[in-house]
Amino acid sequence: MLKVETAMATAIEEAKKAFAAGEVPIGAALFHKKSGRLIAVGHNKTKALNDPTWHAEMEVIKKACQSLETTYLNDYVLFTTVEPCAMCATACAHAKVGEIYFGAYDVKSGGTINGARIFNQQTCHHKPEVYGGIMEGICQGLIRDFFKEKRGVGAVPS
Amino acid sequence: MLKVETAMATAIEEAKKAFAAGEVPIGAALFHKKSGRLIAVGHNKTKALNDPTWHAEMEVIKKACQSLETTYLNDYVLFTTVEPCAMCATACAHAKVGEIYFGAYDVKSGGTINGARIFNQQTCHHKPEVYGGIMEGICQGLIRDFFKEKRGVGAVPS
């Protein structure tokens, strides 16, 4: 049985790994809907891999499809700490992800509820169910702390 | 000096490799704009790699960023045989690709001129120059032949 908060906590742990590595702290995890089994986790590694496409959701989709030997994830649920961008949302459509739960809304770079609103496009071949705002405070807080640290706000003066 | 037809021919060669491998025949290539130097080539490998995100453009962006040790491709030109989908177009925005030349327009699955029209979104952080319809006949012809073959149209009756 899949519990939303427990599943999102797994994605948040991934986001924390990204934070610790100096990457934008976004994490994701994919679970089998019926059994609640964890299939794959991932987090942003765009700097580490010199790959601007290596978002948390992309890593999870790749890992899951390879491990399950399929390109269709209809029976699976993706948890991600931040609203997927248009790249990741379209990847979810390509992979036919069943459901998406995300944490923080992203007015600037989101492509699911904001921006391109990929699943609302008439040409979108697959529209997962989408639920936003799950444990939003923690997910948004990680992003805020990361960029505050990068800007040096709150740093101890030397 | 970069010649459009020669550059697109390189992408078409990649599309033919995809065709031969039973993958949707789309190919791509990235060149340095000023020198015309070829940086990376790629083609669809979604079936071979069990990876629904492994489009030609994604492979090229990944390879180029890794080889150039950057995540910014402002000085580079992407050639692809078919209009990029919303995933690939957003990846081009993330990677700040300078210019995109594509072959066939894609009313059903395109996300550049059609569908989500990624670079026309107000939230799009980077808008490459885009030129469509380059050697359109050949690029479209490859796709048509591929799906005709898949549907068995024109097959010798057994």
mmCIF file of C-alpha atoms in Angstrom:
data_model
loop_
_atom_site.group_PDB
_atom_site.id
_atom_site.type_symbol
_atom_site.label_atom_id
_atom_site.label_comp_id
_atom_site.label_asym_id
_atom_site.label_seq_id
_atom_site.Cartn_x
_atom_site.Cartn_y
_atom_site.Cartn_z
ATOM 1 C CA MET A 1 0.000 0.000 0.000
ATOM 2 C CA LEU A 2 1.517 3.300 -1.115
ATOM 3 C CA LYS A 3 1.510 6.094 1.477
ATOM 4 C CA VAL A 4 1.893 9.544 -0.046
ATOM 5 C CA GLU A 5 3.941 11.105 2.785
ATOM 6 C CA THR A 6 6.297 8.136 3.093
ATOM 7 C CA ALA A 7 6.817 8.068 -0.662
ATOM 8 C CA MET A 8 7.495 11.805 -0.817
ATOM 9 C CA ALA A 9 9.942 11.455 2.089
ATOM 10 C CA THR A 10 11.989 9.143 -0.145
ATOM 11 C CA ALA A 11 12.090 11.808 -2.858
ATOM 12 C CA ILE A 12 13.061 14.416 -0.238
ATOM 13 C CA GLU A 13 15.995 12.260 0.900
ATOM 14 C CA GLU A 14 17.169 12.311 -2.716
ATOM 15 C CA ALA A 15 16.793 16.106 -2.853
ATOM 16 C CA LYS A 16 18.996 16.348 0.235
ATOM 17 C CA LYS A 17 21.689 14.302 -1.520
ATOM 18 C CA ALA A 18 21.586 16.821 -4.387
ATOM 19 C CA PHE A 19 21.875 19.692 -1.888
ATOM 20 C CA ALA A 20 24.908 18.099 -0.243
ATOM 21 C CA ALA A 21 26.529 17.693 -3.672
ATOM 22 C CA GLY A 22 25.962 21.354 -4.606
ATOM 23 C CA GLU A 23 23.236 20.522 -7.123
ATOM 24 C CA VAL A 24 19.793 22.174 -7.233
ATOM 25 C CA PRO A 25 18.035 20.110 -4.528
ATOM 26 C CA ILE A 26 15.340 18.197 -6.389
ATOM 27 C CA GLY A 27 14.746 14.504 -5.805
ATOM 28 C CA ALA A 28 12.393 11.901 -7.222
ATOM 29 C CA ALA A 29 11.248 8.337 -6.632
ATOM 30 C CA LEU A 30 9.039 5.883 -8.524
ATOM 31 C CA PHE A 31 6.797 3.306 -6.866
ATOM 32 C CA HIS A 32 4.564 0.496 -8.088
ATOM 33 C CA LYS A 33 1.062 1.773 -7.386
ATOM 34 C CA LYS A 34 -0.587 -1.390 -6.115
ATOM 35 C CA SER A 35 2.208 -2.921 -4.067
ATOM 36 C CA GLY A 36 3.930 0.310 -3.032
ATOM 37 C CA ARG A 37 7.266 -1.225 -4.034
ATOM 38 C CA LEU A 38 10.076 1.288 -4.592
ATOM 39 C CA ILE A 39 11.445 0.910 -8.135
ATOM 40 C CA ALA A 40 13.940 3.760 -8.603
ATOM 41 C CA VAL A 41 15.239 6.958 -7.020
ATOM 42 C CA GLY A 42 17.162 9.873 -8.507
ATOM 43 C CA HIS A 43 18.260 13.455 -8.022
ATOM 44 C CA ASN A 44 19.642 16.329 -10.050
ATOM 45 C CA LYS A 45 23.173 15.691 -11.270
ATOM 46 C CA THR A 46 23.469 18.332 -13.983
ATOM 47 C CA LYS A 47 26.784 19.685 -12.682
ATOM 48 C CA ALA A 48 28.359 16.384 -11.675
ATOM 49 C CA LEU A 49 27.635 14.842 -15.082
ATOM 50 C CA ASN A 50 27.908 18.003 -17.218
ATOM 51 C CA ASP A 51 24.447 17.098 -18.450
ATOM 52 C CA PRO A 52 21.733 19.785 -18.464
ATOM 53 C CA THR A 53 19.112 17.060 -19.038
ATOM 54 C CA TRP A 54 19.982 15.044 -15.927
ATOM 55 C CA HIS A 55 17.016 16.069 -13.786
ATOM 56 C CA ALA A 56 15.782 13.869 -10.936
ATOM 57 C CA GLU A 57 12.699 12.733 -12.861
ATOM 58 C CA MET A 58 14.733 11.821 -15.963
ATOM 59 C CA GLU A 59 17.070 9.658 -13.889
ATOM 60 C CA VAL A 60 14.133 7.865 -12.281
ATOM 61 C CA ILE A 61 12.371 7.210 -15.606
ATOM 62 C CA LYS A 62 15.574 5.878 -17.186
ATOM 63 C CA LYS A 63 16.434 3.648 -14.221
ATOM 64 C CA ALA A 64 12.880 2.317 -13.887
ATOM 65 C CA CYS A 65 12.488 1.500 -17.587
ATOM 66 C CA GLN A 66 15.844 -0.252 -17.662
ATOM 67 C CA SER A 67 15.182 -2.214 -14.497
ATOM 68 C CA LEU A 68 11.618 -3.187 -15.498
ATOM 69 C CA GLU A 69 12.614 -3.733 -19.152
ATOM 70 C CA THR A 70 9.742 -1.643 -20.436
ATOM 71 C CA THR A 71 9.165 1.854 -21.768
ATOM 72 C CA TYR A 72 5.670 2.098 -20.255
ATOM 73 C CA LEU A 73 5.114 3.025 -16.632
ATOM 74 C CA ASN A 74 1.292 3.160 -16.494
ATOM 75 C CA ASP A 75 1.148 1.167 -13.232
ATOM 76 C CA TYR A 76 3.676 3.376 -11.463
ATOM 77 C CA VAL A 77 3.592 6.598 -9.477
ATOM 78 C CA LEU A 78 6.278 9.269 -9.673
ATOM 79 C CA PHE A 79 7.045 11.425 -6.641
ATOM 80 C CA THR A 80 9.163 14.508 -7.184
ATOM 81 C CA THR A 81 9.935 17.344 -4.786
ATOM 82 C CA VAL A 82 9.322 20.111 -7.343
ATOM 83 C CA GLU A 83 6.819 20.531 -10.184
ATOM 84 C CA PRO A 84 8.328 18.881 -13.274
ATOM 85 C CA CYS A 85 9.674 21.188 -15.994
ATOM 86 C CA ALA A 86 8.380 20.776 -19.564
ATOM 87 C CA MET A 87 11.233 18.376 -20.404
ATOM 88 C CA CYS A 88 10.457 16.053 -17.497
ATOM 89 C CA ALA A 89 6.681 16.339 -17.929
ATOM 90 C CA THR A 90 7.007 15.355 -21.602
ATOM 91 C CA ALA A 91 9.298 12.480 -20.602
ATOM 92 C CA CYS A 92 6.504 11.334 -18.227
ATOM 93 C CA ALA A 93 4.078 11.463 -21.154
ATOM 94 C CA HIS A 94 6.477 9.456 -23.357
ATOM 95 C CA ALA A 95 6.903 6.875 -20.577
ATOM 96 C CA LYS A 96 3.149 6.873 -19.835
ATOM 97 C CA VAL A 97 3.705 7.421 -16.102
ATOM 98 C CA GLY A 98 0.438 6.655 -14.288
ATOM 99 C CA GLU A 99 0.410 9.375 -11.618
ATOM 100 C CA ILE A 100 2.630 12.253 -10.551
ATOM 101 C CA TYR A 101 2.790 13.693 -7.041
ATOM 102 C CA PHE A 102 4.978 16.769 -6.686
ATOM 103 C CA GLY A 103 5.950 18.996 -3.753
ATOM 104 C CA ALA A 104 6.658 22.645 -4.549
ATOM 105 C CA TYR A 105 4.942 24.489 -7.378
ATOM 106 C CA ASP A 106 7.440 26.161 -9.731
ATOM 107 C CA VAL A 107 6.107 29.343 -11.320
ATOM 108 C CA LYS A 108 9.434 30.132 -13.039
ATOM 109 C CA SER A 109 10.504 26.783 -14.473
ATOM 110 C CA GLY A 110 7.582 24.385 -14.058
ATOM 111 C CA GLY A 111 5.932 22.922 -17.150
ATOM 112 C CA THR A 112 3.119 20.889 -15.600
ATOM 113 C CA ILE A 113 0.758 23.284 -13.801
ATOM 114 C CA ASN A 114 2.736 26.365 -14.863
ATOM 115 C CA GLY A 115 4.466 27.330 -18.113
ATOM 116 C CA ALA A 116 3.860 24.986 -21.047
ATOM 117 C CA ARG A 117 1.327 22.908 -19.019
ATOM 118 C CA ILE A 118 2.343 19.874 -21.047
ATOM 119 C CA PHE A 119 -0.565 17.600 -20.108
ATOM 120 C CA ASN A 120 -3.077 20.256 -21.111
ATOM 121 C CA GLN A 121 -1.746 20.391 -24.675
ATOM 122 C CA GLN A 122 -4.159 18.900 -27.191
ATOM 123 C CA THR A 123 -1.321 16.945 -28.793
ATOM 124 C CA CYS A 124 -0.215 15.325 -25.514
ATOM 125 C CA HIS A 125 -0.495 11.567 -26.064
ATOM 126 C CA HIS A 126 -0.716 10.593 -22.392
ATOM 127 C CA LYS A 127 -1.962 12.601 -19.422
ATOM 128 C CA PRO A 128 -1.001 11.246 -15.996
ATOM 129 C CA GLU A 129 -3.060 12.206 -12.953
ATOM 130 C CA VAL A 130 -1.178 15.046 -11.244
ATOM 131 C CA TYR A 131 -1.280 16.096 -7.574
ATOM 132 C CA GLY A 132 0.729 19.134 -6.459
ATOM 133 C CA GLY A 133 1.661 20.669 -3.113
ATOM 134 C CA ILE A 134 2.583 17.432 -1.286
ATOM 135 C CA MET A 135 4.833 18.322 1.695
ATOM 136 C CA GLU A 136 5.298 21.614 -0.111
ATOM 137 C CA GLY A 137 6.931 23.421 2.813
ATOM 138 C CA ILE A 138 9.890 21.063 3.124
ATOM 139 C CA CYS A 139 10.358 20.746 -0.658
ATOM 140 C CA GLN A 140 10.227 24.513 -1.188
ATOM 141 C CA GLY A 141 12.378 25.115 1.900
ATOM 142 C CA LEU A 142 15.223 23.039 0.475
ATOM 143 C CA ILE A 143 15.212 25.100 -2.721
ATOM 144 C CA ARG A 144 15.092 28.388 -0.781
ATOM 145 C CA ASP A 145 17.976 27.393 1.499
ATOM 146 C CA PHE A 146 20.044 26.283 -1.475
ATOM 147 C CA PHE A 147 19.728 29.566 -3.358
ATOM 148 C CA LYS A 148 20.108 31.614 -0.161
ATOM 149 C CA GLU A 149 23.398 29.796 0.455
ATOM 150 C CA LYS A 150 24.497 30.356 -3.148
ATOM 151 C CA ARG A 151 23.791 34.080 -2.909
ATOM 152 C CA GLY A 152 25.696 34.158 0.389
ATOM 153 C CA VAL A 153 22.698 35.575 2.270
ATOM 154 C CA GLY A 154 23.053 34.694 5.929
ATOM 155 C CA ALA A 155 26.704 33.752 5.558
ATOM 156 C CA VAL A 156 28.920 34.558 8.547
ATOM 157 C CA PRO A 157 30.983 37.645 7.571
ATOM 158 C CA SER A 158 34.684 36.874 7.341
ATOM 159 C CA MET B 1 31.996 27.512 -42.496
ATOM 160 C CA LEU B 2 28.783 25.630 -41.740
ATOM 161 C CA LYS B 3 26.709 24.572 -44.769
ATOM 162 C CA VAL B 4 23.086 23.837 -43.934
ATOM 163 C CA GLU B 5 22.579 21.010 -46.453
ATOM 164 C CA THR B 6 25.842 19.260 -45.575
ATOM 165 C CA ALA B 7 25.068 19.526 -41.865
ATOM 166 C CA MET B 8 21.545 18.175 -42.315
ATOM 167 C CA ALA B 9 22.934 15.309 -44.409
ATOM 168 C CA THR B 10 24.917 14.245 -41.331
ATOM 169 C CA ALA B 11 21.720 14.179 -39.269
ATOM 170 C CA ILE B 12 19.984 12.209 -42.051
ATOM 171 C CA GLU B 13 22.754 9.584 -41.982
ATOM 172 C CA GLU B 14 21.995 9.166 -38.280
ATOM 173 C CA ALA B 15 18.271 8.830 -39.001
ATOM 174 C CA LYS B 16 19.097 6.043 -41.458
ATOM 175 C CA LYS B 17 21.026 4.205 -38.726
ATOM 176 C CA ALA B 18 17.912 4.396 -36.519
ATOM 177 C CA PHE B 19 15.793 3.050 -39.411
ATOM 178 C CA ALA B 20 18.163 0.113 -39.920
ATOM 179 C CA ALA B 21 17.962 -0.664 -36.195
ATOM 180 C CA GLY B 22 14.141 -0.658 -36.183
ATOM 181 C CA GLU B 23 13.936 2.626 -34.276
ATOM 182 C CA VAL B 24 11.833 5.647 -35.335
ATOM 183 C CA PRO B 25 14.201 7.191 -37.910
ATOM 184 C CA ILE B 26 15.199 10.518 -36.426
ATOM 185 C CA GLY B 27 18.804 11.690 -36.370
ATOM 186 C CA ALA B 28 20.618 14.743 -35.067
ATOM 187 C CA ALA B 29 24.017 16.410 -35.184
ATOM 188 C CA LEU B 30 25.595 19.391 -33.430
ATOM 189 C CA PHE B 31 28.150 21.723 -35.015
ATOM 190 C CA HIS B 32 30.225 24.658 -33.823
ATOM 191 C CA LYS B 33 28.644 27.621 -35.577
ATOM 192 C CA LYS B 34 31.770 29.576 -36.548
ATOM 193 C CA SER B 35 34.141 26.771 -37.513
ATOM 194 C CA GLY B 36 31.535 24.278 -38.742
ATOM 195 C CA ARG B 37 33.252 21.575 -36.679
ATOM 196 C CA LEU B 38 31.101 18.508 -35.977
ATOM 197 C CA ILE B 39 30.798 17.981 -32.216
ATOM 198 C CA ALA B 40 28.324 15.126 -31.748
ATOM 199 C CA VAL B 41 25.824 12.934 -33.573
ATOM 200 C CA GLY B 42 22.934 10.829 -32.287
ATOM 201 C CA HIS B 43 19.779 8.970 -33.195
ATOM 202 C CA ASN B 44 16.723 7.487 -31.520
ATOM 203 C CA LYS B 45 17.566 4.472 -29.379
ATOM 204 C CA THR B 46 14.418 4.224 -27.258
ATOM 205 C CA LYS B 47 13.905 0.517 -27.982
ATOM 206 C CA ALA B 48 17.553 -0.554 -27.886
ATOM 207 C CA LEU B 49 18.117 1.137 -24.521
ATOM 208 C CA ASN B 50 14.614 0.669 -23.057
ATOM 209 C CA ASP B 51 14.684 4.421 -22.537
ATOM 210 C CA PRO B 52 11.709 6.497 -23.727
ATOM 211 C CA THR B 53 13.796 9.673 -23.269
ATOM 212 C CA TRP B 54 16.605 8.593 -25.609
ATOM 213 C CA HIS B 55 15.713 10.810 -28.557
ATOM 214 C CA ALA B 56 18.324 11.850 -31.118
ATOM 215 C CA GLU B 57 18.508 15.426 -29.798
ATOM 216 C CA MET B 58 18.927 14.283 -26.181
ATOM 217 C CA GLU B 59 21.843 12.040 -27.160
ATOM 218 C CA VAL B 60 23.524 14.880 -29.026
ATOM 219 C CA ILE B 61 23.095 17.373 -26.165
ATOM 220 C CA LYS B 62 24.454 14.886 -23.614
ATOM 221 C CA LYS B 63 27.437 13.886 -25.780
ATOM 222 C CA ALA B 64 28.282 17.493 -26.678
ATOM 223 C CA CYS B 65 28.123 18.785 -23.098
ATOM 224 C CA GLN B 66 30.264 15.919 -21.869
ATOM 225 C CA SER B 67 32.826 16.284 -24.637
ATOM 226 C CA LEU B 68 32.996 20.093 -24.357
ATOM 227 C CA GLU B 69 32.798 19.989 -20.543
ATOM 228 C CA THR B 70 30.062 22.597 -20.429
ATOM 229 C CA THR B 71 26.299 22.724 -20.006
ATOM 230 C CA TYR B 72 25.932 25.724 -22.330
ATOM 231 C CA LEU B 73 25.825 25.342 -26.093
ATOM 232 C CA ASN B 74 25.182 28.957 -27.164
ATOM 233 C CA ASP B 75 27.838 28.829 -29.884
ATOM 234 C CA TYR B 76 26.522 25.629 -31.419
ATOM 235 C CA VAL B 77 23.897 24.686 -33.980
ATOM 236 C CA LEU B 78 21.676 21.623 -33.683
ATOM 237 C CA PHE B 79 20.448 19.854 -36.807
ATOM 238 C CA THR B 80 17.656 17.322 -36.416
ATOM 239 C CA THR B 81 15.626 15.544 -39.070
ATOM 240 C CA VAL B 82 12.263 16.110 -37.360
ATOM 241 C CA GLU B 83 10.813 19.000 -35.346
ATOM 242 C CA PRO B 84 11.876 18.496 -31.705
ATOM 243 C CA CYS B 85 9.202 17.296 -29.267
ATOM 244 C CA ALA B 86 8.546 19.346 -26.114
ATOM 245 C CA MET B 87 11.054 17.253 -24.138
ATOM 246 C CA CYS B 88 13.875 17.853 -26.627
ATOM 247 C CA ALA B 89 12.964 21.506 -27.167
ATOM 248 C CA THR B 90 13.063 22.130 -23.408
ATOM 249 C CA ALA B 91 16.395 20.296 -23.232
ATOM 250 C CA CYS B 92 17.664 22.707 -25.928
ATOM 251 C CA ALA B 93 16.486 25.612 -23.751
ATOM 252 C CA HIS B 94 18.224 24.147 -20.676
ATOM 253 C CA ALA B 95 21.430 23.673 -22.703
ATOM 254 C CA LYS B 96 21.078 27.124 -24.299
ATOM 255 C CA VAL B 97 21.532 25.735 -27.821
ATOM 256 C CA GLY B 98 22.225 28.663 -30.180
ATOM 257 C CA GLU B 99 20.261 27.625 -33.259
ATOM 258 C CA ILE B 100 18.076 24.715 -34.329
ATOM 259 C CA TYR B 101 17.543 23.564 -37.909
ATOM 260 C CA PHE B 102 14.995 20.799 -38.356
ATOM 261 C CA GLY B 103 13.711 18.848 -41.342
ATOM 262 C CA ALA B 104 10.122 17.608 -41.152
ATOM 263 C CA TYR B 105 7.405 19.475 -39.255
ATOM 264 C CA ASP B 106 5.599 17.215 -36.769
ATOM 265 C CA VAL B 107 1.970 18.190 -36.222
ATOM 266 C CA LYS B 108 1.275 15.195 -33.953
ATOM 267 C CA SER B 109 4.296 15.112 -31.641
ATOM 268 C CA GLY B 110 6.284 18.291 -32.254
ATOM 269 C CA GLY B 111 6.717 20.782 -29.420
ATOM 270 C CA THR B 112 8.638 23.566 -31.170
ATOM 271 C CA ILE B 113 6.413 25.005 -33.913
ATOM 272 C CA ASN B 114 3.492 22.726 -33.047
ATOM 273 C CA GLY B 115 2.027 21.516 -29.730
ATOM 274 C CA ALA B 116 3.490 23.168 -26.632
ATOM 275 C CA ARG B 117 5.599 25.583 -28.744
ATOM 276 C CA ILE B 118 8.192 25.610 -25.970
ATOM 277 C CA PHE B 119 10.190 28.654 -27.115
ATOM 278 C CA ASN B 120 7.020 30.752 -27.294
ATOM 279 C CA GLN B 121 6.224 30.172 -23.621
ATOM 280 C CA GLN B 122 6.710 33.284 -21.513
ATOM 281 C CA THR B 123 8.620 31.252 -18.915
ATOM 282 C CA CYS B 124 11.111 29.857 -21.443
ATOM 283 C CA HIS B 125 14.556 30.970 -20.220
ATOM 284 C CA HIS B 126 16.347 30.629 -23.566
ATOM 285 C CA LYS B 127 14.940 30.857 -27.086
ATOM 286 C CA PRO B 128 17.205 29.490 -29.847
ATOM 287 C CA GLU B 129 16.710 30.668 -33.398
ATOM 288 C CA VAL B 130 14.666 27.966 -35.144
ATOM 289 C CA TYR B 131 14.531 27.114 -38.869
ATOM 290 C CA GLY B 132 12.185 24.365 -40.056
ATOM 291 C CA GLY B 133 11.635 22.492 -43.326
ATOM 292 C CA ILE B 134 15.313 21.877 -44.190
ATOM 293 C CA MET B 135 15.503 18.957 -46.650
ATOM 294 C CA GLU B 136 11.976 18.228 -45.502
ATOM 295 C CA GLY B 137 11.175 15.717 -48.248
ATOM 296 C CA ILE B 138 13.945 13.269 -47.344
ATOM 297 C CA CYS B 139 13.404 13.650 -43.587
ATOM 298 C CA GLN B 140 9.642 13.126 -43.863
ATOM 299 C CA GLY B 141 10.127 10.340 -46.405
ATOM 300 C CA LEU B 142 12.192 8.303 -43.943
ATOM 301 C CA ILE B 143 9.444 8.541 -41.322
ATOM 302 C CA ARG B 144 6.734 7.627 -43.850
ATOM 303 C CA ASP B 145 8.651 4.596 -45.118
ATOM 304 C CA PHE B 146 9.304 3.430 -41.573
ATOM 305 C CA PHE B 147 5.656 3.472 -40.522
ATOM 306 C CA LYS B 148 4.506 2.047 -43.863
ATOM 307 C CA GLU B 149 6.873 -0.874 -43.279
ATOM 308 C CA LYS B 150 5.628 -1.297 -39.701
ATOM 309 C CA ARG B 151 2.016 -1.394 -40.861
ATOM 310 C CA GLY B 152 2.993 -3.908 -43.509
ATOM 311 C CA VAL B 153 1.707 -1.698 -46.337
ATOM 312 C CA GLY B 154 3.507 -2.632 -49.507
ATOM 313 C CA ALA B 155 4.799 -5.896 -48.072
ATOM 314 C CA VAL B 156 4.965 -8.823 -50.507
ATOM 315 C CA PRO B 157 1.988 -11.084 -49.680
ATOM 316 C CA SER B 158 3.088 -14.471 -48.329
#
